[in-house]
């Protein structure tokens, strides 16, 4: 059949995708009843008229167009089974469309501007897949009654409540709802999945109380007054914190404020301000948080450098990690400022600079969105455009600065009143109110009682079986399954810790999070060298270590950020004995491990990418499998237990070892640059290194470089932060044969997969992938837009390798394509 625009692959299939169409092509309409499947995605369609002529249409793809009004004519397509309308600008769907679509079973309406669903959508009784993510929906009641629905996606809408009848439907097996201001059930319940939601509704009483819970994080530079604020707010009066009593790691506390009949429960997380601790902050920073950013006003100088140090670092990190958080600026040490005028000026300076910073952020986002839309085929960038649009909506809220003197009761009161008012403001905190079944509180209260009565050891580490048994004795109506779901919820809100996903820790629960944190502090601390120096001869001898061993532990830590496992065992044991006087042997062994078994502390530190196992004396991971020529690479078991030491890449002083092993760069190196915008987040590179090196071998790690060996090939990973363009470079050396190329791309793919997964933890981060032109002095590059498809693609042959096609840069230099990307331009 002759066709000018479309590509009829089969007689019934009409492919008009990506043709910049503004109206339906005549040829298509002429097909009338012959058309069965029509692809019109990635065009510029705004209105869809005359489509009712295609009376036999079974599948219609109108995604990634510019449709604003729902195409009502669709109602005439009675044979329609599959309909894609995602990534358009549809605001409403009229009534009387869905009752006619009796056969429709797949409907994708994600990324539109829908505020409401038509009440008759439930008449679409065959619907099994429905995607409504990225809209502005507030109510899902119209979906009740869709009895065959199996998959429902409603992420990132404005839903506060979900209808319980929706979950009485037994067919539903996939349900995703993150990114909504949910209170019934709360987001932390939904995060557990369908079973948790069903369980929640099954337990929810008609008169279940509404509570306000606020996770409050105290951030700011060292000595800014965070602990003072935290403790004073809790006590309701000024509390003096001695300078020597610096926060190590994180401190957790809790208190409740009453406001008439309402009570607000605050969970306080006081983060230490010294840089050494930043590497563990990501473990505890969670979404939907209220952040109190403390700034010492007396030492604040009204210049760029102090603003950067005291404010920019924190706000940028929050913007990247939890862009929907609310930040209250608190200026401390007012009593040490000269007069009110100084306070006033400093407050104005900080607020002005913050405003500028947030405005620049918005302008940059807008600019980036424009750039992505102005390309020839904007739909190829639609994922990134969506992300930016979401970020523009999820603005970080920074509230007016409260200047206080932490030594004055009236000021503590003033701050408390201000915090209460902000927390109860629905515009600032839309999802602070939560409705929970009583049994959720009961479980929590019983755990506290068990701790107080000594039925759970003081440190709060308890096995799953013991805890379940104790709770079942007390709460006879709850079975194991229900209890486990409630415990998981308590883990998600940070009241207890239960890392079910770490095999070594599945069976243990930490019902006192502060205990776990105190363990972290024993090895991640600013004064670790001092602590190592303090190790006594008796402690040394308990591990059969000599004085020279102790000296080597200190030297290795200082020079290579490598801490011997023996030293870790001694430090943790000392700490446990200090806290609990006579800590039981079993606990010590569980936490610190032994010569043959890794303890839970190391499992956790590794799980959170804080450190990785190495040999004490080298940067090598000798147990990992090598990537051998002519043999498919098999990753080493990531849980391999190394006897010797842990390396903390964030604390490495230099790159000397890596540079020695790598040698010099060559213009022939395979070279990929992953640009991260607006910047590479603090800690990102080292976490990537930990993830990659736990899998590959052997490796050498430096301050901002890391070299991996795969068979006889060397791969370099490095962080480049020279100017505003910050990127992570992946280079591979000595690539000659087609086999070399294949192998190198396989390694790069593994690294990029880890990078991509890690990036998910920073919602505000965007990325671009380039391969620079290899010609000398040429500054041109090739942009790689479909790298994401490559990562997802399980059949590597979709991206052809080794076809010896040539690619030419804008300056006319040619290179074989597979040396730039793992694909040919037309693949
Ligand atoms: N005069 C005065 N002293 C304050 C004020 N706020 C805090 N301080 C003192 O400043 C010192 C540091 O306060 P902390 O609360 O320990 O500071 P931090 O931010 O928790 O410090 P890190 O633990 O290092 O992260 C303490 O000695 C406090 O007593 C204030 O408003 N006025």
mmCIF file of N, CA and C and ligand atoms in Angstrom, residues 221-228 240-243 245-247 270-274 332-336 404-407, ligand 1:
data_model
loop_
_atom_site.group_PDB
_atom_site.id
_atom_site.type_symbol
_atom_site.label_atom_id
_atom_site.label_comp_id
_atom_site.label_asym_id
_atom_site.label_seq_id
_atom_site.Cartn_x
_atom_site.Cartn_y
_atom_site.Cartn_z
ATOM 1 N N UNK A 221 25.803 24.659 60.339
ATOM 2 C CA UNK A 221 27.226 24.429 60.591
ATOM 3 C C UNK A 221 27.501 24.068 62.045
ATOM 4 N N UNK A 222 28.698 23.587 62.241
ATOM 5 C CA UNK A 222 29.113 23.235 63.578
ATOM 6 C C UNK A 222 29.068 24.481 64.467
ATOM 7 N N UNK A 223 28.622 24.328 65.707
ATOM 8 C CA UNK A 223 28.547 25.393 66.722
ATOM 9 C C UNK A 223 27.488 26.457 66.396
ATOM 10 N N UNK A 224 26.587 26.162 65.484
ATOM 11 C CA UNK A 224 25.563 27.150 65.148
ATOM 12 C C UNK A 224 24.504 27.233 66.240
ATOM 13 N N UNK A 225 24.405 26.178 67.039
ATOM 14 C CA UNK A 225 23.403 26.186 68.118
ATOM 15 C C UNK A 225 22.283 25.170 67.912
ATOM 16 N N UNK A 226 22.500 24.173 67.068
ATOM 17 C CA UNK A 226 21.448 23.183 66.771
ATOM 18 C C UNK A 226 21.036 22.410 68.017
ATOM 19 N N UNK A 227 22.026 21.858 68.715
ATOM 20 C CA UNK A 227 21.692 21.056 69.899
ATOM 21 C C UNK A 227 21.018 21.919 70.946
ATOM 22 N N UNK A 228 21.486 23.165 71.087
ATOM 23 C CA UNK A 228 20.888 24.065 72.072
ATOM 24 C C UNK A 228 19.410 24.278 71.727
ATOM 25 N N UNK A 240 21.680 24.898 78.400
ATOM 26 C CA UNK A 240 23.087 25.195 78.042
ATOM 27 C C UNK A 240 23.745 23.937 77.505
ATOM 28 N N UNK A 241 24.378 24.044 76.350
ATOM 29 C CA UNK A 241 25.132 22.895 75.839
ATOM 30 C C UNK A 241 26.606 23.272 75.914
ATOM 31 N N UNK A 242 27.361 22.494 76.663
ATOM 32 C CA UNK A 242 28.784 22.827 76.804
ATOM 33 C C UNK A 242 29.489 22.654 75.472
ATOM 34 N N UNK A 243 30.473 23.513 75.219
ATOM 35 C CA UNK A 243 31.178 23.438 73.931
ATOM 36 C C UNK A 243 31.810 22.080 73.695
ATOM 37 N N UNK A 245 30.605 19.374 74.489
ATOM 38 C CA UNK A 245 29.565 18.384 74.249
ATOM 39 C C UNK A 245 29.070 18.484 72.803
ATOM 40 N N UNK A 246 29.982 18.348 71.866
ATOM 41 C CA UNK A 246 29.610 18.489 70.454
ATOM 42 C C UNK A 246 28.783 17.295 70.013
ATOM 43 N N UNK A 247 27.844 17.562 69.123
ATOM 44 C CA UNK A 247 27.051 16.452 68.615
ATOM 45 C C UNK A 247 27.959 15.581 67.757
ATOM 46 N N UNK A 270 18.774 15.733 65.415
ATOM 47 C CA UNK A 270 19.799 16.772 65.494
ATOM 48 C C UNK A 270 21.072 16.264 64.803
ATOM 49 N N UNK A 271 21.375 16.857 63.666
ATOM 50 C CA UNK A 271 22.517 16.393 62.862
ATOM 51 C C UNK A 271 23.779 17.147 63.254
ATOM 52 N N UNK A 272 24.868 16.414 63.427
ATOM 53 C CA UNK A 272 26.130 17.081 63.767
ATOM 54 C C UNK A 272 26.590 17.937 62.587
ATOM 55 N N UNK A 273 27.164 19.103 62.920
ATOM 56 C CA UNK A 273 27.516 20.026 61.850
ATOM 57 C C UNK A 273 28.886 19.840 61.234
ATOM 58 N N UNK A 274 29.694 18.950 61.796
ATOM 59 C CA UNK A 274 31.042 18.847 61.251
ATOM 60 C C UNK A 274 31.087 17.953 60.016
ATOM 61 N N UNK A 332 20.813 32.360 65.611
ATOM 62 C CA UNK A 332 21.109 32.246 67.049
ATOM 63 C C UNK A 332 22.148 33.295 67.479
ATOM 64 N N UNK A 333 22.499 33.278 68.761
ATOM 65 C CA UNK A 333 23.532 34.145 69.332
ATOM 66 C C UNK A 333 23.235 35.636 69.153
ATOM 67 N N UNK A 334 21.958 35.989 69.146
ATOM 68 C CA UNK A 334 21.581 37.391 69.009
ATOM 69 C C UNK A 334 22.193 38.218 70.143
ATOM 70 N N UNK A 335 22.271 37.605 71.352
ATOM 71 C CA UNK A 335 22.820 38.323 72.512
ATOM 72 C C UNK A 335 24.276 38.713 72.302
ATOM 73 N N UNK A 336 24.950 38.026 71.404
ATOM 74 C CA UNK A 336 26.365 38.361 71.176
ATOM 75 C C UNK A 336 26.553 39.334 70.006
ATOM 76 N N UNK A 404 17.019 34.670 67.503
ATOM 77 C CA UNK A 404 16.799 34.411 68.925
ATOM 78 C C UNK A 404 18.108 34.353 69.735
ATOM 79 N N UNK A 405 17.892 34.557 71.017
ATOM 80 C CA UNK A 405 18.980 34.371 71.973
ATOM 81 C C UNK A 405 18.617 33.098 72.737
ATOM 82 N N UNK A 406 19.379 32.056 72.499
ATOM 83 C CA UNK A 406 19.024 30.752 73.066
ATOM 84 C C UNK A 406 19.124 30.708 74.583
ATOM 85 N N UNK A 407 19.684 31.754 75.168
ATOM 86 C CA UNK A 407 19.799 31.737 76.633
ATOM 87 C C UNK A 407 18.573 32.402 77.284
HETATM 88 N N1 LIG B 1 25.286 33.156 74.047
HETATM 89 C C1 LIG B 1 24.687 32.252 73.301
HETATM 90 N N2 LIG B 1 25.253 31.046 73.204
HETATM 91 C C2 LIG B 1 24.631 30.135 72.423
HETATM 92 C C3 LIG B 1 23.450 30.432 71.725
HETATM 93 N N3 LIG B 1 23.092 29.316 71.015
HETATM 94 C C4 LIG B 1 24.019 28.387 71.278
HETATM 95 N N4 LIG B 1 24.960 28.864 72.120
HETATM 96 C C5 LIG B 1 26.175 28.163 72.596
HETATM 97 O O1 LIG B 1 26.962 27.859 71.432
HETATM 98 C C6 LIG B 1 27.665 26.624 71.601
HETATM 99 C C7 LIG B 1 27.367 25.679 70.444
HETATM 100 O O2 LIG B 1 26.034 25.295 70.470
HETATM 101 P P1 LIG B 1 25.546 23.846 70.071
HETATM 102 O O3 LIG B 1 24.081 23.834 70.275
HETATM 103 O O4 LIG B 1 26.357 22.804 70.706
HETATM 104 O O5 LIG B 1 25.903 23.878 68.518
HETATM 105 P P2 LIG B 1 25.673 22.758 67.408
HETATM 106 O O6 LIG B 1 25.188 23.490 66.200
HETATM 107 O O7 LIG B 1 24.802 21.690 67.927
HETATM 108 O O8 LIG B 1 27.166 22.260 67.158
HETATM 109 P P3 LIG B 1 27.715 20.784 66.626
HETATM 110 O O9 LIG B 1 27.369 19.834 67.707
HETATM 111 O O10 LIG B 1 29.196 20.978 66.475
HETATM 112 O O11 LIG B 1 27.062 20.509 65.327
HETATM 113 C C8 LIG B 1 27.210 26.099 72.942
HETATM 114 O O12 LIG B 1 28.159 26.366 73.903
HETATM 115 C C9 LIG B 1 25.909 26.835 73.234
HETATM 116 O O13 LIG B 1 25.655 26.959 74.619
HETATM 117 C C10 LIG B 1 22.885 31.743 71.850
HETATM 118 O O14 LIG B 1 21.861 32.130 71.263
HETATM 119 N N5 LIG B 1 23.565 32.609 72.650
#
